[in-house]
PDB file of C-alpha atoms in Angstrom:
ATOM      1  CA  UNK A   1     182.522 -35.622 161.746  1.00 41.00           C
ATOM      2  CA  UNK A   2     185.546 -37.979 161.579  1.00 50.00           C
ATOM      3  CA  UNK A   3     185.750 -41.376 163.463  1.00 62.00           C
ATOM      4  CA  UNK A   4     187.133 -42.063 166.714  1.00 68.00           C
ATOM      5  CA  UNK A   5     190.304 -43.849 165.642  1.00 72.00           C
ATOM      6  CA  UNK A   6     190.624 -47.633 166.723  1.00 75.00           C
ATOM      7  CA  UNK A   7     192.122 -48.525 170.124  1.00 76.00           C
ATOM      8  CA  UNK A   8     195.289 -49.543 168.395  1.00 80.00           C
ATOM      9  CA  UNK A   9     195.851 -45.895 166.289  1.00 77.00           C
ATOM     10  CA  UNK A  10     195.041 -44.067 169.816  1.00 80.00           C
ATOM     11  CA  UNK A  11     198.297 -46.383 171.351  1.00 83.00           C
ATOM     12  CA  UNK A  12     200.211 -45.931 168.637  1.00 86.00           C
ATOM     13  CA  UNK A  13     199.496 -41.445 169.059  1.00 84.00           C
ATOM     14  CA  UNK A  14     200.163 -42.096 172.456  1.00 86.00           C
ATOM     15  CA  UNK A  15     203.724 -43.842 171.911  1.00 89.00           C
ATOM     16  CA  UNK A  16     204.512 -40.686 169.716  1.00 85.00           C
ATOM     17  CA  UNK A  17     203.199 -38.002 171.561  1.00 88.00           C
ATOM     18  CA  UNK A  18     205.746 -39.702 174.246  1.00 87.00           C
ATOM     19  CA  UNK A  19     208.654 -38.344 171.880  1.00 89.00           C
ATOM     20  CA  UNK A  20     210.633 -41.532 172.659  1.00 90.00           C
ATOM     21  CA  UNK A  21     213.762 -39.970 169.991  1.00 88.00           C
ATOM     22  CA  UNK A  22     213.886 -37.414 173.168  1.00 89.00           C
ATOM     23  CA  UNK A  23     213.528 -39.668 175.545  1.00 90.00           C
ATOM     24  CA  UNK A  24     216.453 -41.170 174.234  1.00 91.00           C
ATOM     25  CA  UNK A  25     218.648 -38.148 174.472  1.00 93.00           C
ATOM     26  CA  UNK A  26     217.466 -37.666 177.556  1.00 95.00           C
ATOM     27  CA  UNK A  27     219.152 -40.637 178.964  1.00 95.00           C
ATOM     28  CA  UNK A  28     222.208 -39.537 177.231  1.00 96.00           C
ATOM     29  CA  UNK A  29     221.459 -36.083 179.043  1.00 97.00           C
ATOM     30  CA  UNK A  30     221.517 -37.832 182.260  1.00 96.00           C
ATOM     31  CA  UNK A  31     224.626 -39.410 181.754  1.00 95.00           C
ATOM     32  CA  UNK A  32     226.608 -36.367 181.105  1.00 96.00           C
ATOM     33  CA  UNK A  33     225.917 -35.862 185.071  1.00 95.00           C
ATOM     34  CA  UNK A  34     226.526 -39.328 185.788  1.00 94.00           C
ATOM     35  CA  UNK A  35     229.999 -38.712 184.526  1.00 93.00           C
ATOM     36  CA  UNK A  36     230.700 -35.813 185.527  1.00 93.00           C
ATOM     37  CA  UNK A  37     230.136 -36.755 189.539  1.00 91.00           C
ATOM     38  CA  UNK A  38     231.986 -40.033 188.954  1.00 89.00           C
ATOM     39  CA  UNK A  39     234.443 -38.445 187.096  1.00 85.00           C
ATOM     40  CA  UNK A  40     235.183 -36.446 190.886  1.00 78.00           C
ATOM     41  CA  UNK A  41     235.067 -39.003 192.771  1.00 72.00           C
ATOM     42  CA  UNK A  42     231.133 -39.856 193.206  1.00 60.00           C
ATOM     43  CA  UNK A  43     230.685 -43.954 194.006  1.00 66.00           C
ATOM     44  CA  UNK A  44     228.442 -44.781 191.741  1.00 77.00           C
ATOM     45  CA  UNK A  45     225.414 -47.839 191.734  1.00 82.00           C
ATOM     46  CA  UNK A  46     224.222 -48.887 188.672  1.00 87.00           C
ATOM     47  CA  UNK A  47     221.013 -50.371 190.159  1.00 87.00           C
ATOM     48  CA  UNK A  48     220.814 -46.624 191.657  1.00 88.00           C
ATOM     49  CA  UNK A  49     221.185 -44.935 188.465  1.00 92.00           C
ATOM     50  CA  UNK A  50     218.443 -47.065 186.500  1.00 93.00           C
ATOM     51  CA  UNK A  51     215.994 -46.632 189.296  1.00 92.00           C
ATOM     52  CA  UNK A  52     216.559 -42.763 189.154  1.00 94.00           C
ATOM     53  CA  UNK A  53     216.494 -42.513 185.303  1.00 95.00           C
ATOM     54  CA  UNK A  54     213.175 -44.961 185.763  1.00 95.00           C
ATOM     55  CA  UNK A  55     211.466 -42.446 188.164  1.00 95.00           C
ATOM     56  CA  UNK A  56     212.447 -39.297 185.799  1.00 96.00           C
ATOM     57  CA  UNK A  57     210.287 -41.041 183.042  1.00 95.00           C
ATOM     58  CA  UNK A  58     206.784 -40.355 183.976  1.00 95.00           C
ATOM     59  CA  UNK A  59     207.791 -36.789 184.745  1.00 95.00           C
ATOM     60  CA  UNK A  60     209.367 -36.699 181.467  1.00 95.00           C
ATOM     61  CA  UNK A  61     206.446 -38.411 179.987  1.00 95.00           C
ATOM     62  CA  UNK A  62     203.514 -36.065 181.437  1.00 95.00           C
ATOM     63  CA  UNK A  63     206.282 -32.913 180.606  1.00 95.00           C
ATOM     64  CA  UNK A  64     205.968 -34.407 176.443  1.00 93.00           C
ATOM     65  CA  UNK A  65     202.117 -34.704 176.604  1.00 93.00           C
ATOM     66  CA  UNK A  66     201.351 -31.416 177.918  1.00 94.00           C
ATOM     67  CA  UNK A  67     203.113 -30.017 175.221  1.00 92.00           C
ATOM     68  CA  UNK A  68     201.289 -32.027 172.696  1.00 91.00           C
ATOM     69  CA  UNK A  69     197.598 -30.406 174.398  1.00 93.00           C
ATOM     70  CA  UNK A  70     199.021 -27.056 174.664  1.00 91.00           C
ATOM     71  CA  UNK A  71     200.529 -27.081 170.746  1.00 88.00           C
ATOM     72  CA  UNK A  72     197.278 -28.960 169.005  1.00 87.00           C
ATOM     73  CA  UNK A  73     196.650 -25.584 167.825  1.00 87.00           C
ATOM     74  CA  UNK A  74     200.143 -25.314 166.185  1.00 85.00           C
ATOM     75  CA  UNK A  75     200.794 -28.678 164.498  1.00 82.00           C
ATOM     76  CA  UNK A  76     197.393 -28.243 162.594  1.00 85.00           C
ATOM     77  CA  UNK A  77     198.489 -25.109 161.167  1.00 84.00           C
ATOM     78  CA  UNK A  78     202.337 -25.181 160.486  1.00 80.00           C
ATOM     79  CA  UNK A  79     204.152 -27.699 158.233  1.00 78.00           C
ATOM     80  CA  UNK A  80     206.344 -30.040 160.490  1.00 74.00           C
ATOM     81  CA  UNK A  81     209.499 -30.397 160.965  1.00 73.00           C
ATOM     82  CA  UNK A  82     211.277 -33.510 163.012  1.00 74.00           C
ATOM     83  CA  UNK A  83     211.567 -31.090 166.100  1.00 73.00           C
ATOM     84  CA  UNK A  84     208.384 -29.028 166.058  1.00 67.00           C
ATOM     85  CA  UNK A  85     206.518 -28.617 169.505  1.00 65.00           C
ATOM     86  CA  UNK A  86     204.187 -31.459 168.833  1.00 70.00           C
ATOM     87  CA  UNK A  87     204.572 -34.731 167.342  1.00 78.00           C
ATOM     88  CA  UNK A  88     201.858 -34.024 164.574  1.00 79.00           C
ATOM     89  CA  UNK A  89     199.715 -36.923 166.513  1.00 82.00           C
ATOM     90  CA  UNK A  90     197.119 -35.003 167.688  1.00 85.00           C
ATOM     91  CA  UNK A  91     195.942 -33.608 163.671  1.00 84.00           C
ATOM     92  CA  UNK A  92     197.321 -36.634 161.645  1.00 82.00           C
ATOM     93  CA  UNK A  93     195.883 -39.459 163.389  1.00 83.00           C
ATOM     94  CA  UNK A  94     192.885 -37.615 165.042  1.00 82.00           C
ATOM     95  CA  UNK A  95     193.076 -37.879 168.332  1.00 85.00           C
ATOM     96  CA  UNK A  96     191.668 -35.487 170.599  1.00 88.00           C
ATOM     97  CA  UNK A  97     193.059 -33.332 172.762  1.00 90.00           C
ATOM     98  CA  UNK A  98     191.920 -34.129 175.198  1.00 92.00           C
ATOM     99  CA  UNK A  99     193.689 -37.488 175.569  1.00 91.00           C
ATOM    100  CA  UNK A 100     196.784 -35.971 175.607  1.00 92.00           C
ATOM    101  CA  UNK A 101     195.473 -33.922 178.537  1.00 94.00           C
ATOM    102  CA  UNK A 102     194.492 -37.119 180.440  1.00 95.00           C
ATOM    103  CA  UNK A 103     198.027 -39.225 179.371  1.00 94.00           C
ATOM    104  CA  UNK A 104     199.961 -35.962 181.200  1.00 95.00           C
ATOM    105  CA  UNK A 105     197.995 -36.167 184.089  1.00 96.00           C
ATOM    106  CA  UNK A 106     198.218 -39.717 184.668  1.00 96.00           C
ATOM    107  CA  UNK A 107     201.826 -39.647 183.880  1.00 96.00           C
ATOM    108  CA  UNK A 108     201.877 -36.902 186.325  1.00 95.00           C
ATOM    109  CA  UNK A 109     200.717 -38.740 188.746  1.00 96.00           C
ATOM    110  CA  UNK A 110     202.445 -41.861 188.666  1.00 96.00           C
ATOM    111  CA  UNK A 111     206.048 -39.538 188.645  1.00 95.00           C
ATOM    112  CA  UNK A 112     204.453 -37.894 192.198  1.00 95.00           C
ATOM    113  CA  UNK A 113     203.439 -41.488 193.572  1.00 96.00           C
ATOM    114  CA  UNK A 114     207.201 -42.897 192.307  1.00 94.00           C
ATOM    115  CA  UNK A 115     209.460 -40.340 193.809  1.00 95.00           C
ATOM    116  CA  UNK A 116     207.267 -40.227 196.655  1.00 95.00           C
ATOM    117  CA  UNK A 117     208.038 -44.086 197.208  1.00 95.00           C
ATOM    118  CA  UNK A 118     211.298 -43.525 196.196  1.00 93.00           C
ATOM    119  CA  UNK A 119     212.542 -41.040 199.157  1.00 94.00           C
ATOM    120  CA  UNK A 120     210.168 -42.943 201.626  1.00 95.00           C
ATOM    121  CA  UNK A 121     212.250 -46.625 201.170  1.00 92.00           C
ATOM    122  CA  UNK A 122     215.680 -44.090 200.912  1.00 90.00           C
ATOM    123  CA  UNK A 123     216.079 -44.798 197.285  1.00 89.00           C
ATOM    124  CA  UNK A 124     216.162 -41.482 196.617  1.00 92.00           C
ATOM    125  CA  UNK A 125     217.335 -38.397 198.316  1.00 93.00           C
ATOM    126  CA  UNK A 126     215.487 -35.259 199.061  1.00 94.00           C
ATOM    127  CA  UNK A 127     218.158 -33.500 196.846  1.00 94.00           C
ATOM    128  CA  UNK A 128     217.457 -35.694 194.120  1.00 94.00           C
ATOM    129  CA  UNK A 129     213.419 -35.809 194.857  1.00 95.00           C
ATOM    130  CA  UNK A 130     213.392 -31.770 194.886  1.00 94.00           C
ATOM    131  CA  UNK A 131     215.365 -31.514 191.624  1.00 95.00           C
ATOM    132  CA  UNK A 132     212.908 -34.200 189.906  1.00 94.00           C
ATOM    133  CA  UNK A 133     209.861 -32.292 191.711  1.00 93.00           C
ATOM    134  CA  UNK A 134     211.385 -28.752 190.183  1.00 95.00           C
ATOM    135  CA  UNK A 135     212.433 -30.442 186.494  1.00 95.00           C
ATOM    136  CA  UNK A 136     208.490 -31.261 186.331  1.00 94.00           C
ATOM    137  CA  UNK A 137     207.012 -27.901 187.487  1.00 94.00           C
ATOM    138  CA  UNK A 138     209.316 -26.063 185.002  1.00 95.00           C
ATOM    139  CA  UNK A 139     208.723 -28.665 182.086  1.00 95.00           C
ATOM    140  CA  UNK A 140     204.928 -28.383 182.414  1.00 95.00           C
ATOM    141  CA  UNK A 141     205.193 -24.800 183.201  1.00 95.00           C
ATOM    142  CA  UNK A 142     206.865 -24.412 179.722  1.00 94.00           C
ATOM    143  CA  UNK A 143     203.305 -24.914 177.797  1.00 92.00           C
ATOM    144  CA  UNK A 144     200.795 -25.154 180.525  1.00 93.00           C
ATOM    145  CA  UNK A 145     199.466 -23.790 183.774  1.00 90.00           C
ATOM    146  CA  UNK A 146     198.366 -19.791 184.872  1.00 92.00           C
ATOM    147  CA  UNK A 147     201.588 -18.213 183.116  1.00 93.00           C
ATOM    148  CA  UNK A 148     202.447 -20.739 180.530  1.00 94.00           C
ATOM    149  CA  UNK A 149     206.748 -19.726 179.729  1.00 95.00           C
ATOM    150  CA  UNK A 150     206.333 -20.475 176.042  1.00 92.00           C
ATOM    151  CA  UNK A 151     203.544 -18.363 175.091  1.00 93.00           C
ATOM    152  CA  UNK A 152     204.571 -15.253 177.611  1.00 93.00           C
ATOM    153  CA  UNK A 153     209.132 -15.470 175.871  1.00 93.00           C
ATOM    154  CA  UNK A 154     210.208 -17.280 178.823  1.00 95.00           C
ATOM    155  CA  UNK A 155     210.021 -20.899 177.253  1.00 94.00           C
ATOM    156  CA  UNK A 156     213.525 -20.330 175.779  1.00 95.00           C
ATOM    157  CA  UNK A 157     215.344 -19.875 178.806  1.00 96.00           C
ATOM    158  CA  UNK A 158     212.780 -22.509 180.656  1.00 96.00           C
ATOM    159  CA  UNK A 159     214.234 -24.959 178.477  1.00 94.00           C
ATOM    160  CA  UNK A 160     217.448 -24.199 178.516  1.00 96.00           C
ATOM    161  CA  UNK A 161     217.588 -24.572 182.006  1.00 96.00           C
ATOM    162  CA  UNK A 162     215.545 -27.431 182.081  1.00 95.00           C
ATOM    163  CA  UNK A 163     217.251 -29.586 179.847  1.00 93.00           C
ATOM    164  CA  UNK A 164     220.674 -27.918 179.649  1.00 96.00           C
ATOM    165  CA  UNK A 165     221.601 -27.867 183.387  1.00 97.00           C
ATOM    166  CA  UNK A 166     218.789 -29.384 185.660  1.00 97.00           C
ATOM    167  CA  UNK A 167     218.661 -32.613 184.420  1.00 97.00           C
ATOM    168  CA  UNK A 168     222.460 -33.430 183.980  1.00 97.00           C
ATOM    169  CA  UNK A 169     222.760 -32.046 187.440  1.00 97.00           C
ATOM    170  CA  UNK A 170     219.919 -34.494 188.397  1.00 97.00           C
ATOM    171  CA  UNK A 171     222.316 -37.138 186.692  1.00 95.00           C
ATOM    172  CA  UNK A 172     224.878 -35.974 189.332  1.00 94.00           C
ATOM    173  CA  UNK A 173     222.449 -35.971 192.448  1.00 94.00           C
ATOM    174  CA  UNK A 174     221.601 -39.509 191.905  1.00 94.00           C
ATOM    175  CA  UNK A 175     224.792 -40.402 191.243  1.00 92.00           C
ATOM    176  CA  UNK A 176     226.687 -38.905 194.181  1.00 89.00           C
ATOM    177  CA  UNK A 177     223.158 -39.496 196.431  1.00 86.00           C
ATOM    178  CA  UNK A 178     222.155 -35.971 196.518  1.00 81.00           C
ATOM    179  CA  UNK A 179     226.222 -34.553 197.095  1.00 87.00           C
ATOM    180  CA  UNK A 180     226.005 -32.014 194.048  1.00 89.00           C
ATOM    181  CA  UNK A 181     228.722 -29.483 194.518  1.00 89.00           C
ATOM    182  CA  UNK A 182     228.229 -25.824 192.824  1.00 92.00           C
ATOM    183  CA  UNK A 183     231.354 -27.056 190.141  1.00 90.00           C
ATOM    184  CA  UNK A 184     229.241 -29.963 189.189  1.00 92.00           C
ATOM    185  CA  UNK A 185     226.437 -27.573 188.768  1.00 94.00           C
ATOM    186  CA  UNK A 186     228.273 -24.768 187.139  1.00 95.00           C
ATOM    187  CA  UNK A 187     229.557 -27.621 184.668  1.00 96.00           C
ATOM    188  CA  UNK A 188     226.473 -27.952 182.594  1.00 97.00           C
ATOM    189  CA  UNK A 189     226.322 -24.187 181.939  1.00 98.00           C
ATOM    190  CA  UNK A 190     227.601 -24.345 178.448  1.00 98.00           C
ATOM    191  CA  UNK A 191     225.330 -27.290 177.763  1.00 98.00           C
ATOM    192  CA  UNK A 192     222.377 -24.811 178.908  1.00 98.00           C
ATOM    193  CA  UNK A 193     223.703 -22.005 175.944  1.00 98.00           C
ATOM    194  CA  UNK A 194     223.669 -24.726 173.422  1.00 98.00           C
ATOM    195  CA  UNK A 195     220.153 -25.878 174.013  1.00 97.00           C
ATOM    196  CA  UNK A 196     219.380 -22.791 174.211  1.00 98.00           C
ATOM    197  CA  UNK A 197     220.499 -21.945 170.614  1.00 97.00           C
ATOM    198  CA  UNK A 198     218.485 -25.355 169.741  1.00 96.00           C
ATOM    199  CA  UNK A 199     215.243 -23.390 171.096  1.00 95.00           C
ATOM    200  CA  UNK A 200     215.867 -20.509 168.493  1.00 96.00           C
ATOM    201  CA  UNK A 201     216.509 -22.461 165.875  1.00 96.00           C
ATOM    202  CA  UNK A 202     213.350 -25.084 166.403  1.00 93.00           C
ATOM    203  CA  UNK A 203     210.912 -22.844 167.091  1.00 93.00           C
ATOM    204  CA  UNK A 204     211.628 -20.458 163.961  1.00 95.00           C
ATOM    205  CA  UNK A 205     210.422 -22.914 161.382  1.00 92.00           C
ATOM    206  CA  UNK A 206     206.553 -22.420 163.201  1.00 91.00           C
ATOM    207  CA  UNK A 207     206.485 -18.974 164.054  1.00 92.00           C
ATOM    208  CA  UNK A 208     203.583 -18.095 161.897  1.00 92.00           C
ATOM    209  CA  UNK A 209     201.974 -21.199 163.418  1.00 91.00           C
ATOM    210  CA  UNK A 210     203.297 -20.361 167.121  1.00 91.00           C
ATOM    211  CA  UNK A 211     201.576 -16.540 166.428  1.00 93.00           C
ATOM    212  CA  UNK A 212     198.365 -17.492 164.899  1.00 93.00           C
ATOM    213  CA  UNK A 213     197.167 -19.172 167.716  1.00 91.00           C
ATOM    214  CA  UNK A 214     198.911 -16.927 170.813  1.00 90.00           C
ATOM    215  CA  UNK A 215     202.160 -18.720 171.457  1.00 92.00           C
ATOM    216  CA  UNK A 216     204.663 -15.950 171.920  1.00 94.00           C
ATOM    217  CA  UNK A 217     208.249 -17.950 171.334  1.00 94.00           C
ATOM    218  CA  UNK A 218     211.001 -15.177 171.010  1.00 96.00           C
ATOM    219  CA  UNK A 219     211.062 -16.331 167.059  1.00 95.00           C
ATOM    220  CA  UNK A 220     207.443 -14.716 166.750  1.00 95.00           C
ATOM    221  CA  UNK A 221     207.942 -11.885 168.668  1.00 96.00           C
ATOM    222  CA  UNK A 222     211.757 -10.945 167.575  1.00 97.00           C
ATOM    223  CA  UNK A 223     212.864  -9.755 164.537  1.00 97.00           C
ATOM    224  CA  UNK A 224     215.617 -11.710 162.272  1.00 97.00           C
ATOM    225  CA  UNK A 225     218.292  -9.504 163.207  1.00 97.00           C
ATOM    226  CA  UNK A 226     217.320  -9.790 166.935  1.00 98.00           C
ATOM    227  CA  UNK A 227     217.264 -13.514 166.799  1.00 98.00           C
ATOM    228  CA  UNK A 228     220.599 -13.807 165.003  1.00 98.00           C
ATOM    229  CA  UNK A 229     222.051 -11.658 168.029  1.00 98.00           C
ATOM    230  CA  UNK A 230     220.245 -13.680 170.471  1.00 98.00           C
ATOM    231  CA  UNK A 231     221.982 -17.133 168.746  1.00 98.00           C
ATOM    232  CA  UNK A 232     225.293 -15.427 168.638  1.00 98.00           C
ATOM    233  CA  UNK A 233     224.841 -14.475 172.065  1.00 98.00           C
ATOM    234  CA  UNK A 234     224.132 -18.279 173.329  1.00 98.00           C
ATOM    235  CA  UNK A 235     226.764 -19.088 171.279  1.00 98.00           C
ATOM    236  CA  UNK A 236     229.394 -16.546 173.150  1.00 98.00           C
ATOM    237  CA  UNK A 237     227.961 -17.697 176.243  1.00 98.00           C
ATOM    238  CA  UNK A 238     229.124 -21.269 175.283  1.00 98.00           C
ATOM    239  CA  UNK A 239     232.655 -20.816 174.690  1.00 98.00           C
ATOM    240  CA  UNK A 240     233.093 -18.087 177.457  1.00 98.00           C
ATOM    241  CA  UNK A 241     231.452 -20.063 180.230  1.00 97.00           C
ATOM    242  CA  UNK A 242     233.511 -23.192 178.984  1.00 97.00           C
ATOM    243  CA  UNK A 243     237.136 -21.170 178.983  1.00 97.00           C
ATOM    244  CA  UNK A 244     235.966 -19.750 182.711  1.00 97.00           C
ATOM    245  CA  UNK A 245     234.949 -23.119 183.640  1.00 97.00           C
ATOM    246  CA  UNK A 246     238.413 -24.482 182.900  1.00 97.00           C
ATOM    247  CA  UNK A 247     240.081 -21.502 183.922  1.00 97.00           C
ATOM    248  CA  UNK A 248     239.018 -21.939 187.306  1.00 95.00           C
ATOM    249  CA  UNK A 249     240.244 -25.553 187.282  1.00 93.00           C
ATOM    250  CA  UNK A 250     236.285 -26.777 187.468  1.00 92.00           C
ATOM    251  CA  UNK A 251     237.076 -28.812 184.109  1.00 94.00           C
ATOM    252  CA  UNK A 252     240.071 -30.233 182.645  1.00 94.00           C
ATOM    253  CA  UNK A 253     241.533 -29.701 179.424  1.00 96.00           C
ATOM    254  CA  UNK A 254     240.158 -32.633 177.431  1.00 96.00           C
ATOM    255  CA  UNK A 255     236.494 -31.398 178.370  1.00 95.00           C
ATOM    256  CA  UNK A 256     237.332 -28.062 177.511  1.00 96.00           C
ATOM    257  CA  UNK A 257     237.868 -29.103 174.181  1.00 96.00           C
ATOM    258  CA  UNK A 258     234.967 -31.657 174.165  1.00 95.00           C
ATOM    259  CA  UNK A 259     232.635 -29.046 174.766  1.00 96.00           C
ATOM    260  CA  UNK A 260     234.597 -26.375 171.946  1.00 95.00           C
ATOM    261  CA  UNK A 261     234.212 -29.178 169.305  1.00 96.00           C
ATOM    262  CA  UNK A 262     231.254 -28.373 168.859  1.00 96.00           C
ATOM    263  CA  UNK A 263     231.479 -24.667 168.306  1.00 96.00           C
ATOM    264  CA  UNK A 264     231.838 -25.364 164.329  1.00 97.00           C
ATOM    265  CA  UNK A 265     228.846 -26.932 163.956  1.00 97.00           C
ATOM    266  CA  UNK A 266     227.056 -24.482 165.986  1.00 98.00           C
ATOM    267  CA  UNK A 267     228.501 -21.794 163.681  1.00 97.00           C
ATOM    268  CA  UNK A 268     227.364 -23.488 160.673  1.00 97.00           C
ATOM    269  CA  UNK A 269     223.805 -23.695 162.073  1.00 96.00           C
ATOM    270  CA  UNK A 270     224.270 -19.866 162.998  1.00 97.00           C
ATOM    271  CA  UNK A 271     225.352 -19.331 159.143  1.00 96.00           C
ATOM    272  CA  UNK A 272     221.653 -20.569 157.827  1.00 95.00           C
ATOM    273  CA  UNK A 273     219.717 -19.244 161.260  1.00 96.00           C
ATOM    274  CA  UNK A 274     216.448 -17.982 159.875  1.00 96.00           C
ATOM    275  CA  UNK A 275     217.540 -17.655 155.970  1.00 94.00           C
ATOM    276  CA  UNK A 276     216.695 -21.624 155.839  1.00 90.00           C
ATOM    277  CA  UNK A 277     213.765 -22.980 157.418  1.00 88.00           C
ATOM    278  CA  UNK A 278     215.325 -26.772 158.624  1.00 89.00           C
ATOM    279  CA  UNK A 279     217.041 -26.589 162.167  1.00 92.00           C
ATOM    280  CA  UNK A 280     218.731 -29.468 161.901  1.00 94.00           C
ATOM    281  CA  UNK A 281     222.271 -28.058 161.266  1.00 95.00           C
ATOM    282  CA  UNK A 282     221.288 -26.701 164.604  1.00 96.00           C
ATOM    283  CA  UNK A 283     220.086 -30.090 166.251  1.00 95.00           C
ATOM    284  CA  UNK A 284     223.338 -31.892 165.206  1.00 96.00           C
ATOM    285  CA  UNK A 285     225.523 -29.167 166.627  1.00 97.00           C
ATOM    286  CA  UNK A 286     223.670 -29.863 170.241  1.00 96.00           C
ATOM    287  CA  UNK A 287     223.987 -33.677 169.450  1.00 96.00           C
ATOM    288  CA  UNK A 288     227.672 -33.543 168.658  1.00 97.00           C
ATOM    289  CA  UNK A 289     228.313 -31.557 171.748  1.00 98.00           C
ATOM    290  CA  UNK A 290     226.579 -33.872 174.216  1.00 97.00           C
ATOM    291  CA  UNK A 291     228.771 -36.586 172.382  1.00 97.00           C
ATOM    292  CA  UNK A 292     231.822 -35.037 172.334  1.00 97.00           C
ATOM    293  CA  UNK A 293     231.379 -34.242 176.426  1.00 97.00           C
ATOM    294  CA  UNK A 294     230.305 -37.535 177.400  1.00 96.00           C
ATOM    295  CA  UNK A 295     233.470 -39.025 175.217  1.00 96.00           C
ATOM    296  CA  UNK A 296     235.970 -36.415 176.788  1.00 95.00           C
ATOM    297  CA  UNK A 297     234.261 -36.769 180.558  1.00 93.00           C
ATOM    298  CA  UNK A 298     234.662 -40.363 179.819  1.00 91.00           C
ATOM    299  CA  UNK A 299     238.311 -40.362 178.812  1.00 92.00           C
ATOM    300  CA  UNK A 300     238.684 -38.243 182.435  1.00 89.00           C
ATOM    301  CA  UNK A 301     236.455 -40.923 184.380  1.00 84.00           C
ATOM    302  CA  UNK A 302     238.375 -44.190 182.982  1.00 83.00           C
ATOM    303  CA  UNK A 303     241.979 -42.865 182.105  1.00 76.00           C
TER     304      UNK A 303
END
């Protein structure tokens, strides 16, 4: 039987079972819809923005711990990579379970109690309360709860819609005080292929993992060829939802190609799709696209 580990190991697991590298992202996330709404004409508050980014945490927070309970079972079996489901806290510095369990909860809790304040003083909409209250159910609803998405091939599309078009247009709801158009919306669609893609290509390098223990991923339930289709589909979906999107005058030009920039990095990641195990040509093509569309939304917003 292994020791309990100190009180200062058990804050450091709990710092990384946070996932503060996607945390980070996340705030870049959120800006794309800050832009975007500004970009049409939404009058923005900076005090605004920070509180709503600062109530999304917790939800955020509980969303990352869950995951770490429900893949304890994975990241003892599989060998890591940066962007497996779990941190690797639970089996490397042996904590249980269990606390991971308790962090989400209390995380949980504290989001409910914040955006709860939050539309009570009229710091936050209802809009922007129900998107928050939605972007938790489906984040926790990805690895835990009576139909867990992740282990019944839903988690893919969870995600994508979680982080590829909820939370930018939560960005936008806060920003514009809860006045999110269907063009803002129908904006982040692309986005929502591309992390899509990301999904494939991070969950293949723990499939056997992922299977041993129950967690049905489309990577452990597909076949190569399948999956390859599936990533080439996401990747179609990208540039045809972008060309519609500025065909209908919903984007200009200049985002158009933001967002297209990063089709050749998304086709490179395609090129090693499960014939190499490391997803990170994949990761940097979702990276470079959220850059390139916050620099060409920004070139809109401040030209």
């Amino acid at each position: 039987m292994t020791d309990r580990p100190s009180v200062i190991a058990r804050l450091y697991a709990f710092g990384l079972m946070a996932r503060p590298d996607q945390l980070l992202l996340m705030i870049a996330v959120y800006a794309m819809g800050v832009f975007v709404a500004a970009a049409q004409g939404g009058a923005v508050s900076i005090d605004r923005l920070a509180v709503g980014f600062g109530i999304f945490l917790p939800f955020a927070a509980s969303v990352h711990y869950a995951n770490e309970y429900a893949d304890a079972g994975t990241d003892r079996l599989t060998r890591r990579t940066r962007f497996s489901g779990g941190s690797g806290a639970i089996p490397e510095l042996g904590v249980s379970p269990k606390d991971a369990r308790a962090a989400a909860i209390g995380t949980g809790v504290l989001g409910v109690l914040a955006v709860t304040i939050a539309v009570s003083t009229g710091v936050l909409t209802l809009v922007s309360a129900g998107l928050l209250v939605v972007i938790g159910v489906l984040g926790l609803g990805y690895s835990v709860g009576p139909y867990p998405l992740a282990w019944n091939e839903l988690g893919e599309i969870d995600n994508a819609l979680l982080g590829g078009v909820l939370l930018p247009v939560y960005g936008a709801a806060v920003a514009t005080e809860g006045q999110v158009t269907l063009a803002i919306t129908a904006t982040f669609v692309p986005f929502g292929f591309a992390v899509f893609c990301n999904l494939l290509a991070t969950t293949w390098p723990d499939r056997e993992a992922d299977a041993a223990v129950g967690k049905r991923t489309l990577a452990t339930q597909w076949s190569r060829s399948q999956l390859r289709f599936a990533y080439a589909g996401g990747l179609i979906g990208l540039v045809g939802s972008a060309t519609l999107l500025w065909l209908a005058g919903a984007i200009e030009t200049v985002v158009a190609t933001g967002i297209l920039l990063s089709l050749p990095v998304f086709v490179w990641g395609y090129t090693g799709y499960t014939s190499q195990r490391s997803p990170e040509p994949t990761v940097g093509a979702m990276l470079v696209f959220v850059t390139t569309f916050l620099v060409s939304s920004g070139v809109v917003l401040f030209r």
